[in-house]
Amino acid sequence: CLWTLAAILKETLKDALVARAGVLRKLLAPLDAVLEGFYNAILLHHFDSHHYTSPYSEATNNLISFIDLLEALLASRTELESPLRCQRILFLKVSYVLNIISSSIPYVIKKKFILLLKKCVLYKSREDTKSESLLLQTPFLCEDMLALSNAVLQVMNLTWLNQIPLSGKSSYFGSSEAAPGHDSQGGSDQTVLRALSLVVLKALEFKIHNSPTEAEIK
């Protein structure tokens, strides 16, 4: 079901002959509360359980399908003048995603979530998306970006970054130490490193530009 809905969203976004906004609202509006319920139930799950130890397990595949759906919802957001709750939930409850990234879930899941966060802070998920200045004028986006920025900066004050692996094996953010049995020269995942750095910098930039007082900026 998750895969089918994501596929329909992606195909709708590709179709230049249809009124995409009307089709998307007709498709998503009845599912709005259901999709938020999915988000809460799926992402609040106990991901340190044995069901997620393998990147090839059914539970892991289901979670990957859900990430694909979240990405499609993010992409579809630019088509609606007033986004639905299911298109905003990733911003408003991004703490769920941050907790998953620092859990013991397989690396492939962490990487997909980190790359999805990068798309959020760049205000886009398709190559032909609208400009940043225009998007910031759309309803709720400033509020949503501020919620995301606050959540990211909050975990920055903790040990969150130190828990993020930069490869499937040995390298960790903030450390050059290799895990036992691994070559210390083994390269880290530069894609994840750049994405994480960009998420932090963009969150900081947005927070500074939207902070009312100089003390808060400092």
CSV table of C-alpha atoms in Angstrom, one decimal:
chain,number,residue,atom,x,y,z
A,1,CYS,CA,0.0,0.0,0.0
A,2,LEU,CA,2.8,2.4,0.9
A,3,TRP,CA,4.7,1.6,-2.4
A,4,THR,CA,1.5,2.0,-4.5
A,5,LEU,CA,0.6,5.4,-3.0
A,6,ALA,CA,4.2,6.7,-3.5
A,7,ALA,CA,4.2,5.4,-7.1
A,8,ILE,CA,0.9,7.2,-7.8
A,9,LEU,CA,2.2,10.5,-6.3
A,10,LYS,CA,5.4,10.3,-8.4
A,11,GLU,CA,3.6,9.5,-11.6
A,12,THR,CA,1.1,12.4,-11.0
A,13,LEU,CA,4.0,14.8,-10.5
A,14,LYS,CA,5.5,13.7,-13.8
A,15,ASP,CA,2.2,14.2,-15.8
A,16,ALA,CA,2.2,17.6,-17.4
A,17,LEU,CA,-1.3,17.1,-18.9
A,18,VAL,CA,-3.3,17.0,-15.7
A,19,ALA,CA,-4.2,19.7,-13.1
A,20,ARG,CA,-1.7,18.3,-10.5
A,21,ALA,CA,-2.9,20.4,-7.6
A,22,GLY,CA,-6.5,19.2,-7.9
A,23,VAL,CA,-5.5,15.5,-8.4
A,24,LEU,CA,-3.1,15.6,-5.5
A,25,ARG,CA,-5.6,17.2,-3.1
A,26,LYS,CA,-8.4,14.8,-4.2
A,27,LEU,CA,-6.0,11.9,-3.5
A,28,LEU,CA,-4.4,13.0,-0.3
A,29,ALA,CA,-7.1,14.9,1.5
A,30,PRO,CA,-9.1,11.8,2.6
A,31,LEU,CA,-5.8,10.2,3.7
A,32,ASP,CA,-4.5,13.2,5.6
A,33,ALA,CA,-5.2,12.0,9.1
A,34,VAL,CA,-4.4,8.4,8.2
A,35,LEU,CA,-0.9,9.3,6.9
A,36,GLU,CA,-0.1,11.3,10.0
A,37,GLY,CA,-1.2,8.3,12.1
A,38,PHE,CA,1.1,6.1,10.0
A,39,TYR,CA,4.0,8.6,10.6
A,40,ASN,CA,3.4,8.5,14.4
A,41,ALA,CA,3.0,4.7,14.6
A,42,ILE,CA,5.8,3.7,12.2
A,43,LEU,CA,8.5,6.2,13.3
A,44,LEU,CA,7.8,5.8,17.1
A,45,HIS,CA,8.5,2.1,16.7
A,46,HIS,CA,11.3,0.4,18.7
A,47,PHE,CA,14.0,0.3,16.0
A,48,ASP,CA,16.6,-1.4,18.1
A,49,SER,CA,14.6,-4.6,17.9
A,50,HIS,CA,15.9,-7.7,16.2
A,51,HIS,CA,13.5,-7.2,13.3
A,52,TYR,CA,15.8,-4.4,11.9
A,53,THR,CA,19.2,-6.0,12.3
A,54,SER,CA,19.3,-7.0,8.7
A,55,PRO,CA,19.1,-4.4,5.8
A,56,TYR,CA,17.2,-7.2,3.9
A,57,SER,CA,14.5,-7.9,6.4
A,58,GLU,CA,10.8,-7.3,5.7
A,59,ALA,CA,10.6,-4.7,8.4
A,60,THR,CA,13.5,-2.8,6.9
A,61,ASN,CA,11.9,-3.0,3.4
A,62,ASN,CA,8.7,-1.7,4.8
A,63,LEU,CA,10.4,1.3,6.4
A,64,ILE,CA,12.2,2.0,3.1
A,65,SER,CA,8.8,2.1,1.4
A,66,PHE,CA,7.6,4.6,4.0
A,67,ILE,CA,10.7,6.8,3.4
A,68,ASP,CA,9.9,6.7,-0.3
A,69,LEU,CA,6.3,7.8,0.5
A,70,LEU,CA,7.6,10.7,2.7
A,71,GLU,CA,9.9,11.8,-0.2
A,72,ALA,CA,6.9,11.8,-2.6
A,73,LEU,CA,4.8,13.8,-0.1
A,74,LEU,CA,7.6,16.3,0.2
A,75,ALA,CA,7.8,16.6,-3.6
A,76,SER,CA,4.1,17.0,-4.0
A,77,ARG,CA,4.0,19.9,-1.4
A,78,THR,CA,5.2,22.4,-4.0
A,79,GLU,CA,2.1,21.8,-6.1
A,80,LEU,CA,-0.4,22.9,-3.5
A,81,GLU,CA,-0.9,26.6,-2.4
A,82,SER,CA,-1.8,25.4,1.1
A,83,PRO,CA,-0.1,22.1,2.1
A,84,LEU,CA,-2.0,19.3,3.8
A,85,ARG,CA,-0.9,18.1,7.2
A,86,CYS,CA,0.6,14.9,5.8
A,87,GLN,CA,2.9,17.1,3.6
A,88,ARG,CA,4.0,19.1,6.7
A,89,ILE,CA,4.5,16.3,9.2
A,90,LEU,CA,8.1,15.6,8.3
A,91,PHE,CA,9.0,19.2,9.3
A,92,LEU,CA,6.8,19.4,12.4
A,93,LYS,CA,7.8,16.0,13.9
A,94,VAL,CA,11.3,15.7,12.5
A,95,SER,CA,12.5,14.7,16.0
A,96,TYR,CA,11.2,11.2,15.2
A,97,VAL,CA,13.5,11.0,12.2
A,98,LEU,CA,16.5,12.4,14.2
A,99,ASN,CA,16.0,9.7,16.8
A,100,ILE,CA,15.9,6.9,14.2
A,101,ILE,CA,19.1,8.2,12.6
A,102,SER,CA,21.0,7.9,15.9
A,103,SER,CA,19.5,4.4,16.6
A,104,SER,CA,21.1,1.1,15.8
A,105,ILE,CA,19.0,0.7,12.6
A,106,PRO,CA,20.8,-0.5,9.4
A,107,TYR,CA,23.0,2.1,7.7
A,108,VAL,CA,21.0,2.1,4.5
A,109,ILE,CA,18.0,3.5,6.5
A,110,LYS,CA,20.0,6.2,8.2
A,111,LYS,CA,21.4,7.3,4.9
A,112,LYS,CA,18.0,7.6,3.2
A,113,PHE,CA,16.7,9.6,6.1
A,114,ILE,CA,19.7,12.0,6.1
A,115,LEU,CA,19.3,12.6,2.4
A,116,LEU,CA,15.6,13.2,2.9
A,117,LEU,CA,16.5,15.8,5.6
A,118,LYS,CA,18.8,17.5,3.1
A,119,LYS,CA,16.0,17.8,0.6
A,120,CYS,CA,13.9,19.4,3.4
A,121,VAL,CA,16.4,22.1,4.2
A,122,LEU,CA,17.0,22.9,0.6
A,123,TYR,CA,13.3,23.6,0.1
A,124,LYS,CA,13.1,21.2,-2.8
A,125,SER,CA,12.7,17.6,-3.9
A,126,ARG,CA,12.5,18.0,-7.6
A,127,GLU,CA,15.0,19.6,-10.1
A,128,ASP,CA,12.4,22.1,-11.3
A,129,THR,CA,11.1,23.3,-8.0
A,130,LYS,CA,10.3,26.9,-7.4
A,131,SER,CA,12.9,29.4,-6.0
A,132,GLU,CA,13.6,29.7,-2.3
A,133,SER,CA,12.3,33.3,-2.1
A,134,LEU,CA,9.0,32.3,-3.5
A,135,LEU,CA,8.6,29.2,-1.4
A,136,LEU,CA,9.2,31.1,1.8
A,137,GLN,CA,6.1,33.1,1.0
A,138,THR,CA,3.9,30.0,0.8
A,139,PRO,CA,1.6,29.2,3.8
A,140,PHE,CA,3.2,27.3,6.7
A,141,LEU,CA,6.7,26.9,5.1
A,142,CYS,CA,8.4,29.5,7.3
A,143,GLU,CA,6.8,27.9,10.4
A,144,ASP,CA,7.7,24.4,9.3
A,145,MET,CA,11.3,25.3,8.5
A,146,LEU,CA,11.6,26.9,11.9
A,147,ALA,CA,10.3,23.8,13.6
A,148,LEU,CA,12.8,21.6,11.7
A,149,SER,CA,15.7,24.0,12.4
A,150,ASN,CA,14.9,24.1,16.1
A,151,ALA,CA,14.7,20.3,16.4
A,152,VAL,CA,18.0,19.9,14.5
A,153,LEU,CA,19.8,22.5,16.6
A,154,GLN,CA,18.5,21.1,19.8
A,155,VAL,CA,20.1,17.7,19.1
A,156,MET,CA,23.3,19.4,18.0
A,157,ASN,CA,23.6,20.6,21.7
A,158,LEU,CA,23.6,16.9,22.7
A,159,THR,CA,25.8,14.0,21.5
A,160,TRP,CA,23.6,13.3,18.4
A,161,LEU,CA,26.3,14.0,15.8
A,162,ASN,CA,28.8,11.7,17.5
A,163,GLN,CA,26.3,8.8,17.2
A,164,ILE,CA,26.0,9.1,13.4
A,165,PRO,CA,28.0,6.6,11.3
A,166,LEU,CA,29.6,7.9,8.1
A,167,SER,CA,29.9,4.5,6.5
A,168,GLY,CA,28.4,1.1,6.9
A,169,LYS,CA,31.4,0.0,8.8
A,170,SER,CA,33.9,2.1,10.6
A,171,SER,CA,34.0,5.9,10.3
A,172,TYR,CA,31.9,8.1,12.6
A,173,PHE,CA,31.1,11.8,12.6
A,174,GLY,CA,33.7,13.7,14.7
A,175,SER,CA,36.1,10.8,14.9
A,176,SER,CA,38.8,9.3,12.7
A,177,GLU,CA,39.0,6.1,14.8
A,178,ALA,CA,38.4,2.9,12.9
A,179,ALA,CA,36.3,0.2,14.5
A,180,PRO,CA,38.3,-2.9,15.6
A,181,GLY,CA,39.2,-5.1,12.6
A,182,HIS,CA,38.8,-2.3,10.0
A,183,ASP,CA,41.4,-0.4,8.1
A,184,SER,CA,41.8,3.0,9.5
A,185,GLN,CA,42.2,4.4,6.0
A,186,GLY,CA,38.8,3.2,5.0
A,187,GLY,CA,36.9,6.1,3.4
A,188,SER,CA,33.8,7.6,5.0
A,189,ASP,CA,30.6,8.2,3.0
A,190,GLN,CA,31.2,11.6,1.6
A,191,THR,CA,27.6,11.9,0.4
A,192,VAL,CA,26.3,11.5,4.0
A,193,LEU,CA,29.0,13.8,5.4
A,194,ARG,CA,28.1,16.6,3.0
A,195,ALA,CA,24.3,16.1,3.6
A,196,LEU,CA,24.7,16.1,7.4
A,197,SER,CA,26.9,19.2,7.3
A,198,LEU,CA,24.4,21.0,5.0
A,199,VAL,CA,21.4,20.1,7.3
A,200,VAL,CA,23.2,21.6,10.3
A,201,LEU,CA,24.4,24.7,8.4
A,202,LYS,CA,21.0,25.4,6.8
A,203,ALA,CA,19.2,24.9,10.2
A,204,LEU,CA,21.6,27.4,11.8
A,205,GLU,CA,21.2,29.9,8.9
A,206,PHE,CA,17.4,29.7,9.0
A,207,LYS,CA,17.3,30.1,12.8
A,208,ILE,CA,19.6,33.1,12.7
A,209,HIS,CA,17.5,34.8,10.0
A,210,ASN,CA,14.3,34.2,12.0
A,211,SER,CA,15.5,35.0,15.6
A,212,PRO,CA,13.9,38.1,17.1
A,213,THR,CA,16.7,38.9,19.5
A,214,GLU,CA,20.5,39.2,19.2
A,215,ALA,CA,20.9,37.1,22.4
A,216,GLU,CA,19.0,34.2,20.7
A,217,ILE,CA,21.2,34.5,17.7
A,218,LYS,CA,24.4,34.3,19.8
